[in-house]
Tab-separated table of C-alpha atoms in Angstrom:
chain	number	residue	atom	x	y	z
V	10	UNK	CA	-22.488	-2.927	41.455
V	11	UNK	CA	-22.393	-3.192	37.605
V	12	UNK	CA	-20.719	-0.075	36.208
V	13	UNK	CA	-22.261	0.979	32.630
V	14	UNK	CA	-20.731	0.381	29.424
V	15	UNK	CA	-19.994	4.304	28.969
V	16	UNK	CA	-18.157	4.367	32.525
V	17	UNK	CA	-15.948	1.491	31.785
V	18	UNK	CA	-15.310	3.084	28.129
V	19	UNK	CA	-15.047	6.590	30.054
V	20	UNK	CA	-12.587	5.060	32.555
V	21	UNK	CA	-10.255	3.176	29.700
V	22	UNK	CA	-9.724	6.561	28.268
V	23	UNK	CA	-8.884	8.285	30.726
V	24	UNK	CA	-6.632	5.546	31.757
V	25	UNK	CA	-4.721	6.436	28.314
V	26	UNK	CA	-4.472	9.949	29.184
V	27	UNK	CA	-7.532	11.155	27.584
V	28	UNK	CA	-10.338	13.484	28.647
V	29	UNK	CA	-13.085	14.644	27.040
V	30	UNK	CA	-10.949	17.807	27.195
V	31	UNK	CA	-9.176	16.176	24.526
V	32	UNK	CA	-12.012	14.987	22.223
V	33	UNK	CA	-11.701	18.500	20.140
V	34	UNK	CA	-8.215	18.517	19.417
V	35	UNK	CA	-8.219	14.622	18.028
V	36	UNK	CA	-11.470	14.819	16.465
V	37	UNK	CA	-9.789	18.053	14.124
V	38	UNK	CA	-6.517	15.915	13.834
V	39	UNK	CA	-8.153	13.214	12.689
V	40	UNK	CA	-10.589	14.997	10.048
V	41	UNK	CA	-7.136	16.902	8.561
V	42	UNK	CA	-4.976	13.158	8.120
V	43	UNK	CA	-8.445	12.082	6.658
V	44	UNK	CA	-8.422	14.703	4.153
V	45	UNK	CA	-5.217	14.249	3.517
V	46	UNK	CA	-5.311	10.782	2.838
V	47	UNK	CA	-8.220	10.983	0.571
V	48	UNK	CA	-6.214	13.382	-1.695
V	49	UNK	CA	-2.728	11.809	-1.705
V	50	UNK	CA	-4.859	8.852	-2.907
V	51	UNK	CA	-6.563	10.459	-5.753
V	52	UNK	CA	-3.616	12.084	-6.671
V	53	UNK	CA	-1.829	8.843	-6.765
V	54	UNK	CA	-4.732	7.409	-8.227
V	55	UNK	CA	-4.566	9.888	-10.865
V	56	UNK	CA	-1.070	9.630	-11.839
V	57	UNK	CA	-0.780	5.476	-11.368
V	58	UNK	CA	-4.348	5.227	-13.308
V	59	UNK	CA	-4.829	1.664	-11.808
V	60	UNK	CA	-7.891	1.122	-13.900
V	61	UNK	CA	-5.097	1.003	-17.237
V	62	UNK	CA	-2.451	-0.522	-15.708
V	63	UNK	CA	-3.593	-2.552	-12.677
V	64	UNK	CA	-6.265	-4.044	-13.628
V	65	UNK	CA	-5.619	-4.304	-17.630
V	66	UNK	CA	-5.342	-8.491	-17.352
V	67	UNK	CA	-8.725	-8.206	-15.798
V	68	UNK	CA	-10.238	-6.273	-18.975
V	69	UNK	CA	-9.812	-10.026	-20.491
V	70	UNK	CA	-12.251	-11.736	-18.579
V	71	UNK	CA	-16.145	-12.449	-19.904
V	72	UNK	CA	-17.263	-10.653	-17.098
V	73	UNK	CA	-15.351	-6.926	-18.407
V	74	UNK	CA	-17.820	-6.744	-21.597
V	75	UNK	CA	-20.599	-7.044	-19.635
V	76	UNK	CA	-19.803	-4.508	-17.223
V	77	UNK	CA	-18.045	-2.105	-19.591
V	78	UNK	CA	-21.607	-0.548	-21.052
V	79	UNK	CA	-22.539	0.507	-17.364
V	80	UNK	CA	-18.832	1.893	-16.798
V	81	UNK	CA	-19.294	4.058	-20.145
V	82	UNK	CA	-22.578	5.511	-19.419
V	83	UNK	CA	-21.466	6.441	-15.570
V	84	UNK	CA	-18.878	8.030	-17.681
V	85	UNK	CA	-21.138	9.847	-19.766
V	86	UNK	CA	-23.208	11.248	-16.905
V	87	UNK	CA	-20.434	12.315	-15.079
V	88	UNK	CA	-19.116	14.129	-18.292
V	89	UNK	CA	-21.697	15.837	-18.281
V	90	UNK	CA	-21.951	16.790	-14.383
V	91	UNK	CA	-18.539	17.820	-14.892
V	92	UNK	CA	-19.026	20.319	-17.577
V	93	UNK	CA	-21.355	22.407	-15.644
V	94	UNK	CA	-19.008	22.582	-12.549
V	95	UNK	CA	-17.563	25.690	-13.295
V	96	UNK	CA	-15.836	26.134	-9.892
V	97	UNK	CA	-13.732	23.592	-10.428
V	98	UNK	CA	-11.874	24.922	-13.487
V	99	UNK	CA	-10.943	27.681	-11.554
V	100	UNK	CA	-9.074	25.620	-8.545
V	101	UNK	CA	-5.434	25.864	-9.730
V	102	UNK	CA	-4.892	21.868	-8.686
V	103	UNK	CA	-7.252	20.633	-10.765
V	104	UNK	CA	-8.066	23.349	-13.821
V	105	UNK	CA	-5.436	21.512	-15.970
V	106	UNK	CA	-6.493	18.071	-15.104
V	107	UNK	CA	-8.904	16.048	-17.672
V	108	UNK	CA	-12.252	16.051	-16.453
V	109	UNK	CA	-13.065	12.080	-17.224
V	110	UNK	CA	-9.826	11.466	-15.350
V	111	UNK	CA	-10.504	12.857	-12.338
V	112	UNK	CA	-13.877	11.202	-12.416
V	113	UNK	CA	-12.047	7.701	-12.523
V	114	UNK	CA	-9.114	8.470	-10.550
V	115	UNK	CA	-11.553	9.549	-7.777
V	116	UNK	CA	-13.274	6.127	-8.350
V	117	UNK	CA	-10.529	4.012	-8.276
V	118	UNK	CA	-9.394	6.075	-4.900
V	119	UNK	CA	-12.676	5.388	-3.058
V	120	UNK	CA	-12.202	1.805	-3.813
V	121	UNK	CA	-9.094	1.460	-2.574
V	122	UNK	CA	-9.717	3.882	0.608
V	123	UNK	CA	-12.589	1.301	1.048
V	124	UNK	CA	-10.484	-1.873	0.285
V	125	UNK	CA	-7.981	-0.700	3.165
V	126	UNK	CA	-10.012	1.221	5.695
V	127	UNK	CA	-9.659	-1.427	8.500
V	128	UNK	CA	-6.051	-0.292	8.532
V	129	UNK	CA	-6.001	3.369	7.697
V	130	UNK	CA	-9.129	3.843	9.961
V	131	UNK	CA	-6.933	2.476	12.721
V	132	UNK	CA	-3.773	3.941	11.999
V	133	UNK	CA	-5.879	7.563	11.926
V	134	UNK	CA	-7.429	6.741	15.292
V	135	UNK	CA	-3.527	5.830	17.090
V	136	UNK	CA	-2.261	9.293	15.333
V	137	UNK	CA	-4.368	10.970	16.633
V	138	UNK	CA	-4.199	9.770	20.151
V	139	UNK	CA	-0.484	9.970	19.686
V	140	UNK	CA	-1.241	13.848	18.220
V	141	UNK	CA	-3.195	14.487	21.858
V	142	UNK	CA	-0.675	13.184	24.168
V	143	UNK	CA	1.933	15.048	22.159
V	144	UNK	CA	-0.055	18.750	22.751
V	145	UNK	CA	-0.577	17.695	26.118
V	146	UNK	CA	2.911	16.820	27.102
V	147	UNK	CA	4.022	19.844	24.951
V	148	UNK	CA	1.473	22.136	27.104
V	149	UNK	CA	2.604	20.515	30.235
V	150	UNK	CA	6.045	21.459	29.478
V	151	UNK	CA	5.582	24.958	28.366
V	152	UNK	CA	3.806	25.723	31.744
V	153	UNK	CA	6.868	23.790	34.003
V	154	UNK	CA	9.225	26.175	31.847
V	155	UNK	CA	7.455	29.375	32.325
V	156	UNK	CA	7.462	28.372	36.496
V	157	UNK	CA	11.102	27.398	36.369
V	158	UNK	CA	11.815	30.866	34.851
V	159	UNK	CA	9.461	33.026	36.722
V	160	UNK	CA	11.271	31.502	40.092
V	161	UNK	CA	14.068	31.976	38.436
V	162	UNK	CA	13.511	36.104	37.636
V	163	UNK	CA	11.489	36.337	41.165
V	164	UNK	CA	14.791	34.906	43.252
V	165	UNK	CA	17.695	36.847	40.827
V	166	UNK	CA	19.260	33.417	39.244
V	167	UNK	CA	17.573	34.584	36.150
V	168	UNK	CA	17.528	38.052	34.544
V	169	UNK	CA	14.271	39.746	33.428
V	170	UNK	CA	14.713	40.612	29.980
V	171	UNK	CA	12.642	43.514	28.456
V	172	UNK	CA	12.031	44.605	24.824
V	173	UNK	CA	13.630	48.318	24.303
V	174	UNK	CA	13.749	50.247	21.105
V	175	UNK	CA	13.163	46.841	19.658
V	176	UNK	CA	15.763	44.959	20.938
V	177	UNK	CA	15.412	42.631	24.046
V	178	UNK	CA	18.121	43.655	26.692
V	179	UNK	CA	18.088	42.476	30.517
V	180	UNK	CA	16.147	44.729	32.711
V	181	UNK	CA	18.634	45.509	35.824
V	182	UNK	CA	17.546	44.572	39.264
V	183	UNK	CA	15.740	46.694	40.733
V	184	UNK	CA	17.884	48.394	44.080
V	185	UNK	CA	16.807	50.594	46.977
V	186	UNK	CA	17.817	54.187	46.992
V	187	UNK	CA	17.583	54.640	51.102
V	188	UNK	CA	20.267	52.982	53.280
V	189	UNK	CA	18.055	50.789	55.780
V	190	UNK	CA	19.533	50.650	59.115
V	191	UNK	CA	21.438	48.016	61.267
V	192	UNK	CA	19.788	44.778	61.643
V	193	UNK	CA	18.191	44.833	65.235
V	194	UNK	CA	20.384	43.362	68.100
V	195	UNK	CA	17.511	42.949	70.463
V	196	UNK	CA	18.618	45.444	72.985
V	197	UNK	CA	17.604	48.931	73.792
């Protein structure tokens, strides 16, 4: 019998350690490095201004004149976009920040987030697989801790420590007040 694409796909994952359990958790991880990424890039974008100083040998070529006029009136519209965003001069990050500049730093950052997002798309995807395996292990060792010290309390290796006045202090064993007779001999 042929198994279905989705089964064999189904049965890799969970081969890796993954169940749809897991989709949640990695799908969140993987939209907060994604964030991430895109700001660290327009930040860096912002400060490195690769438009000036990367590409300034490029601004020599026939080819910049002609494509300069549609670069200034993007410009222009965005200006103007800009200007009615109120919002945004009130986000402490950005209210300093020059409004053109943030238009072309985040620009040049989509380009280059585009130029490398074979890699970055990848290296996203294995973090946060690596992210899952890491909660799960994590969880699996909580829970084998918590047993080991429950046994622990329930046989008397381990005190049970309780929270008094505020302070934790080791609860005493708990002891029978009646003597309990002889252990039984078998005979009458």
């Amino acid at each position: 019998a042929v198994r279905g694409s989705m089964g064999r796909i189904k049965d890799y994952f969970v081969e890796q350690g993954l169940t749809p359990a897991d989709f949640p958790v990695a799908f969140v991880f993987h939209e907060v490095i994604s964030i991430g990424w895109a700001g660290a890039v327009w930040g860096a974008c912002y400060g490195i201004e690769p438009s000036v100083t990367v590409c300034r040998p490029l601004a020599k070529l026939p080819m910049a004149s002609k494509v300069s006029g549609a670069f200034d009136k993007a410009l222009a519209f965005s200006d103007t976009k800009l200007e009615k965003m109120t919002w945004l001069k009130k986000m402490p990050v950005v209210k300093n920040a020059h409004p053109r500049r943030l238009t072309v730093s985040l620009a040049e950052s989509l380009v280059f987030r585009g130029a490398v997002k074979p890699i970055s798309f990848g290296a996203k995807l294995y973090f946060s697989y690596q992210f899952v395996l890491w909660t799960k292990k994590l969880r699996a060792d909580l829970a084998t801790a918590r047993e080991k010290k429950e046994r622990e309390q329930a046989s008397g290796a381990r005190p049970t420590m309780v929270r008094k006045n505020g302070r934790w202090v080791r609860e005493p064993p708990a002891a029978l007040s009646l003597a309990l007779p002889p252990p039984w001999d078998g005979k009458m």
